[in-house]
Amino acid sequence: MEVTALGWTLTIAVIVALLALDLTLGVLRPHAVGFREAAVWSVFYIAVAVAFGFVLAHVSGWEYGTQYFAGYLVEKSLSVDNLFVFVIIMGTFAVPSKYQQEVLTFGIVIALLLRVAFIALGATLLSLFSFMFLIFGLVLIWTAVQLFRHRSEERKVDENFLVRAAKRVLPVTDDYVGGKMVARVGGRRVVTPLLIALIAIGSTDVLFALDSIPAVFGVTDEAYLVFVANAFALLGLRALFFLVKGLLDRLVYLSAGLSVILAFIGVKLALHWAHSDLSHGVPEIGTPLSLVVIVAVLAVTTVASLLKSQRKGSDRKPVRASDGERQPR
């Protein structure tokens, strides 16, 4: 795929403009985000991502357009799973609602910068060593197994090494001091829990990138498509957090569905390596089939989760008095 310098410049300009918009909303106007506002911005970011995909398909062809949409769906679904951890982080550090946007926005900026480094490294390794497709595939299969095994376990922020190190080294105040990350209290400079929460989100995203970057390379080996799929998936994360944080506990099968997707992409990468390095008789899994499988797994996972949650809700309804018994007035 040939991407000109102008193409890269325009893409980065659009992403920077959207990041600036996110920073304006999240940092310069700190406030508690309601459901309606979160829904509007979530639809906006998804619409921008979809519009970009259609423009890309029109310019470069639907082969690359399909790869982009498959990569975007993978990254978006993995980012929803990441929101579970973000909710836990916000609760652990008791971040006030009006400051949660700030933490998320800066966290997204850090995540995007980290992803650029991981994407560049991944693209270089894949271009130099073909067996890296097998390594990435095995990493995804192992991640899928671990995700499925621990799908019901509570995730703990206190086990994060950087968070524990920051608390030991830095003077941390218990107060948020007007939403500042670093403040002066009692004549000395201290950091607030807002900075610790940001460290938790940023460092956790490093772990997320270890499975999300190989996963998107599993549907496309074009570094440009990997970058834009990651960027557009991350850009809508702030609004999506406020939209679904009250609904995350209803997606009970999300981790199981994601483990299936990661395992599928891992097998796809392993087959690609075997087809290229061992024998052309080994079958490969095409991008259109990958897109169908990803959409189908996400649809089944979502519907099954909502039905399960609905049944749980109906089971909790108060029992009515049996026939012949009079209800108390």
Coordinates of C-alpha atoms in Angstrom, one line a residue:
M1 CA 0.0 0.0 0.0
E2 CA 1.5 3.3 -1.1
V3 CA 0.8 6.2 1.3
T4 CA 2.3 9.5 0.2
A5 CA 3.8 12.1 2.5
L6 CA 0.6 14.2 1.9
G7 CA -1.5 11.3 2.9
W8 CA 0.4 10.8 6.2
T9 CA 0.3 14.5 6.8
L10 CA -3.5 14.8 6.3
T11 CA -4.1 11.7 8.5
I12 CA -1.9 13.0 11.3
A13 CA -3.5 16.4 11.1
V14 CA -7.0 14.9 11.4
I15 CA -6.0 12.8 14.4
V16 CA -4.2 15.8 16.1
A17 CA -7.3 18.0 15.5
L18 CA -9.5 15.3 17.1
L19 CA -7.1 15.0 20.0
A20 CA -7.1 18.7 20.5
L21 CA -10.9 18.6 20.6
D22 CA -10.7 15.8 23.2
L23 CA -8.3 17.8 25.3
T24 CA -10.5 20.9 25.1
L25 CA -13.5 18.9 26.3
G26 CA -11.7 16.9 28.9
V27 CA -9.2 19.3 30.4
L28 CA -10.3 22.9 29.8
R29 CA -14.0 22.1 30.6
P30 CA -13.9 19.7 33.5
H31 CA -17.4 18.5 34.3
A32 CA -19.4 15.3 35.0
V33 CA -20.4 13.7 31.7
G34 CA -24.0 12.6 31.3
F35 CA -25.3 9.8 29.2
R36 CA -26.7 12.0 26.4
E37 CA -23.4 13.9 26.0
A38 CA -21.4 10.6 26.0
A39 CA -23.8 9.1 23.4
V40 CA -23.5 12.1 21.1
W41 CA -19.7 12.1 21.2
S42 CA -19.5 8.3 20.9
V43 CA -21.6 8.4 17.7
F44 CA -19.5 11.3 16.4
Y45 CA -16.2 9.4 16.8
I46 CA -17.6 6.2 15.3
A47 CA -19.0 8.2 12.4
V48 CA -15.6 9.8 11.8
A49 CA -13.9 6.4 11.9
V50 CA -16.5 4.9 9.5
A51 CA -16.3 7.9 7.1
F52 CA -12.5 7.6 7.1
G53 CA -12.8 3.9 6.1
F54 CA -15.1 4.7 3.2
V55 CA -12.7 7.5 2.0
L56 CA -9.8 5.1 2.3
A57 CA -11.7 2.4 0.4
H58 CA -12.5 4.9 -2.4
V59 CA -8.9 6.0 -2.7
S60 CA -7.0 2.8 -2.2
G61 CA -9.6 0.1 -2.9
W62 CA -11.8 -2.1 -0.9
E63 CA -9.1 -4.7 -0.2
Y64 CA -7.4 -2.1 2.1
G65 CA -10.8 -0.7 3.2
T66 CA -11.8 -4.2 4.5
Q67 CA -8.5 -4.6 6.3
Y68 CA -9.0 -1.2 8.0
F69 CA -12.5 -2.0 9.1
A70 CA -11.4 -5.4 10.5
G71 CA -8.5 -3.8 12.4
Y72 CA -10.8 -1.1 13.7
L73 CA -13.3 -3.6 15.0
V74 CA -10.6 -5.6 16.7
E75 CA -9.2 -2.5 18.4
K76 CA -12.6 -1.1 19.3
S77 CA -13.7 -4.4 20.9
L78 CA -10.4 -4.8 22.8
S79 CA -10.7 -1.1 24.0
V80 CA -14.2 -1.9 25.5
D81 CA -12.6 -4.7 27.5
N82 CA -10.0 -2.2 28.6
L83 CA -12.7 0.0 30.0
F84 CA -13.3 -2.6 32.7
V85 CA -9.8 -1.8 34.1
F86 CA -10.4 2.0 33.7
V87 CA -13.6 1.8 35.7
I88 CA -11.6 -0.1 38.5
I89 CA -8.9 2.5 38.4
M90 CA -11.3 5.4 38.7
G91 CA -13.0 3.6 41.6
T92 CA -9.8 2.6 43.4
F93 CA -8.5 6.2 43.4
A94 CA -12.0 7.7 44.0
V95 CA -11.5 10.1 41.1
P96 CA -14.3 12.7 41.1
S97 CA -16.6 12.6 38.1
K98 CA -15.6 16.1 36.8
Y99 CA -11.9 15.1 36.7
Q100 CA -12.3 11.7 35.1
Q101 CA -12.3 13.2 31.6
E102 CA -8.9 14.8 32.3
V103 CA -7.4 11.4 33.3
L104 CA -8.9 9.6 30.4
T105 CA -7.8 12.2 27.8
F106 CA -4.2 12.4 28.9
G107 CA -4.3 8.6 29.2
I108 CA -5.4 8.3 25.6
V109 CA -2.6 10.7 24.4
I110 CA -0.1 8.6 26.2
A111 CA -1.6 5.4 24.8
L112 CA -1.5 6.7 21.3
L113 CA 2.2 7.7 21.6
L114 CA 3.0 4.2 23.0
R115 CA 1.1 2.6 20.2
V116 CA 3.1 4.5 17.6
A117 CA 6.3 3.0 19.1
F118 CA 4.9 -0.5 19.3
I119 CA 3.5 -0.3 15.7
A120 CA 6.9 0.9 14.3
L121 CA 8.7 -1.9 16.2
G122 CA 6.1 -4.6 15.1
A123 CA 6.3 -3.5 11.4
T124 CA 10.1 -3.6 11.5
L125 CA 10.2 -7.0 13.0
L126 CA 7.7 -8.4 10.5
S127 CA 9.5 -7.0 7.6
L128 CA 12.9 -8.4 8.8
F129 CA 11.9 -11.7 10.2
S130 CA 9.0 -13.7 8.7
F131 CA 8.9 -16.1 11.7
M132 CA 7.6 -13.1 13.7
F133 CA 4.2 -13.9 12.3
L134 CA 4.4 -17.2 14.1
I135 CA 5.6 -15.5 17.3
F136 CA 2.8 -13.0 17.2
G137 CA 0.3 -15.8 16.5
L138 CA 1.5 -17.8 19.5
V139 CA 1.4 -14.7 21.8
L140 CA -2.2 -14.1 20.8
I141 CA -3.2 -17.8 21.4
W142 CA -1.5 -17.7 24.8
T143 CA -3.2 -14.4 25.6
A144 CA -6.6 -15.8 24.5
V145 CA -6.2 -18.8 26.8
Q146 CA -5.2 -16.6 29.8
L147 CA -8.0 -14.2 29.1
F148 CA -10.6 -17.1 29.0
R149 CA -9.1 -18.7 32.1
H150 CA -9.3 -15.5 34.2
R151 CA -12.4 -14.0 32.6
S152 CA -14.3 -14.0 35.9
E153 CA -11.5 -12.8 38.2
E154 CA -11.4 -9.2 39.5
R155 CA -8.6 -7.2 38.1
K156 CA -6.4 -5.4 40.7
V157 CA -4.8 -2.0 40.2
D158 CA -2.6 -2.3 43.3
E159 CA -0.5 -5.0 41.6
N160 CA 0.7 -2.5 39.0
F161 CA 4.4 -2.1 39.5
L162 CA 4.6 1.6 38.4
V163 CA 1.7 2.5 40.7
R164 CA 3.4 0.9 43.7
A165 CA 6.7 2.5 42.9
A166 CA 5.2 5.9 42.4
K167 CA 3.4 5.7 45.8
R168 CA 6.7 4.8 47.5
V169 CA 8.9 7.4 45.8
L170 CA 6.5 10.4 45.4
P171 CA 4.8 12.4 48.1
V172 CA 1.1 11.7 47.5
T173 CA -1.6 13.8 49.0
D174 CA -5.1 12.4 49.8
D175 CA -6.8 15.4 48.3
Y176 CA -7.4 16.3 44.6
V177 CA -6.5 20.0 45.1
G178 CA -8.7 21.4 42.5
G179 CA -8.0 18.8 39.8
K180 CA -4.2 19.5 39.7
M181 CA -1.8 16.6 39.2
V182 CA 1.0 18.4 41.0
A183 CA 0.3 21.0 43.8
R184 CA 1.9 22.8 46.7
V185 CA 0.5 21.8 50.1
G186 CA 1.9 22.9 53.4
G187 CA 4.9 24.5 51.7
R188 CA 6.0 21.4 49.9
R189 CA 5.3 20.1 46.4
V190 CA 3.2 17.0 46.3
V191 CA 1.4 14.9 43.6
T192 CA -2.3 14.2 43.8
P193 CA -4.1 10.9 43.3
L194 CA -5.0 12.2 39.8
L195 CA -1.4 11.7 38.7
I196 CA -1.3 8.2 40.2
A197 CA -4.5 7.3 38.4
L198 CA -2.9 8.6 35.1
I199 CA 0.2 6.5 35.8
A200 CA -2.1 3.5 36.3
I201 CA -3.9 4.0 33.1
G202 CA -0.8 4.7 31.0
S203 CA 1.2 1.8 32.3
T204 CA -1.8 -0.6 32.0
D205 CA -2.1 0.4 28.4
V206 CA 1.4 -1.0 27.8
L207 CA 0.1 -4.4 28.7
F208 CA -3.0 -3.8 26.5
A209 CA -0.7 -3.0 23.5
L210 CA 1.1 -6.3 23.8
D211 CA -2.1 -8.1 22.6
S212 CA -3.8 -5.4 20.6
I213 CA -0.9 -4.6 18.3
P214 CA -0.2 -8.2 17.3
A215 CA -4.0 -8.7 16.9
V216 CA -4.4 -5.9 14.4
F217 CA -1.3 -7.0 12.5
G218 CA -3.2 -10.3 12.2
V219 CA -5.7 -8.7 9.9
T220 CA -3.4 -6.3 8.0
D221 CA 0.4 -6.0 7.7
E222 CA 0.2 -2.4 6.5
A223 CA 1.7 -0.2 9.2
Y224 CA -0.5 2.8 8.1
L225 CA -3.7 0.8 8.5
V226 CA -2.6 -0.5 11.9
F227 CA -1.9 3.1 13.0
V228 CA -5.2 4.6 11.9
A229 CA -7.2 1.6 13.3
N230 CA -5.6 2.1 16.7
A231 CA -5.9 5.9 16.5
F232 CA -9.6 6.0 15.7
A233 CA -10.4 3.2 18.2
L234 CA -8.6 5.2 21.0
L235 CA -10.0 8.6 20.1
G236 CA -13.6 7.6 21.0
L237 CA -12.5 5.9 24.2
R238 CA -13.2 8.9 26.5
A239 CA -16.8 9.3 25.4
L240 CA -17.3 5.5 25.3
F241 CA -16.2 5.2 28.9
F242 CA -19.0 7.4 30.2
L243 CA -21.5 5.8 27.9
V244 CA -20.9 2.2 28.9
K245 CA -19.4 2.3 32.4
G246 CA -22.8 1.6 33.9
L247 CA -23.4 -1.2 31.4
L248 CA -20.0 -3.0 31.6
D249 CA -21.2 -5.4 34.2
R250 CA -23.9 -6.6 31.8
L251 CA -21.3 -7.7 29.2
V252 CA -20.7 -10.9 31.1
Y253 CA -19.4 -12.8 28.0
L254 CA -17.2 -10.1 26.6
S255 CA -13.9 -11.6 27.8
A256 CA -14.9 -15.0 26.4
G257 CA -15.8 -13.5 23.1
L258 CA -12.5 -11.5 22.9
S259 CA -10.5 -14.7 23.7
V260 CA -12.2 -16.4 20.7
I261 CA -11.2 -13.5 18.5
L262 CA -7.6 -13.4 19.7
A263 CA -7.3 -17.1 19.3
F264 CA -8.7 -16.9 15.7
I265 CA -6.3 -14.2 14.7
G266 CA -3.5 -16.1 16.3
V267 CA -4.3 -19.1 14.2
K268 CA -4.6 -16.8 11.2
L269 CA -1.0 -15.5 11.8
A270 CA 0.4 -19.0 12.3
L271 CA -1.2 -20.2 9.0
H272 CA 0.2 -17.1 7.2
W273 CA 3.7 -18.0 8.4
A274 CA 3.3 -21.6 7.5
H275 CA 1.9 -20.7 4.0
S276 CA 4.9 -18.3 3.4
D277 CA 7.8 -20.3 4.9
L278 CA 6.8 -23.9 4.9
S279 CA 4.4 -24.7 2.0
H280 CA 2.0 -22.8 -0.2
G281 CA -0.3 -25.7 0.2
V282 CA -1.1 -24.5 3.7
P283 CA -4.4 -22.6 3.6
E284 CA -4.7 -19.0 4.6
I285 CA -7.5 -17.1 6.2
G286 CA -8.5 -14.0 4.1
T287 CA -9.4 -10.6 5.5
P288 CA -13.1 -10.8 4.4
L289 CA -13.6 -14.0 6.3
S290 CA -11.8 -12.5 9.3
L291 CA -14.1 -9.5 9.3
V292 CA -17.2 -11.8 9.2
V293 CA -15.9 -13.9 12.1
I294 CA -15.1 -10.8 14.2
V295 CA -18.5 -9.3 13.6
A296 CA -20.3 -12.6 14.3
V297 CA -18.4 -13.3 17.5
L298 CA -19.0 -9.7 18.8
A299 CA -22.7 -9.9 17.9
V300 CA -23.2 -13.3 19.6
T301 CA -21.2 -12.2 22.6
T302 CA -23.3 -9.0 23.0
V303 CA -26.7 -10.6 22.5
A304 CA -25.8 -13.6 24.8
S305 CA -24.5 -11.2 27.5
L306 CA -27.7 -9.0 27.4
L307 CA -29.9 -12.0 27.6
K308 CA -28.0 -13.4 30.5
S309 CA -28.2 -10.1 32.3
Q310 CA -31.9 -9.8 31.6
R311 CA -32.5 -13.3 33.1
K312 CA -30.5 -12.3 36.2
G313 CA -32.6 -9.2 36.5
S314 CA -35.9 -11.1 36.2
D315 CA -34.7 -13.7 38.8
R316 CA -34.2 -10.9 41.3
K317 CA -37.8 -9.7 41.1
P318 CA -39.8 -10.1 44.4
V319 CA -41.8 -13.2 44.7
R320 CA -45.6 -12.7 44.7
A321 CA -47.8 -14.2 47.3
S322 CA -49.1 -17.6 46.3
D323 CA -52.8 -18.3 45.6
G324 CA -55.0 -18.3 48.8
E325 CA -52.5 -16.0 50.6
R326 CA -53.5 -12.4 51.1
Q327 CA -50.9 -9.6 50.3
P328 CA -50.2 -7.4 53.3
R329 CA -51.6 -3.9 52.9

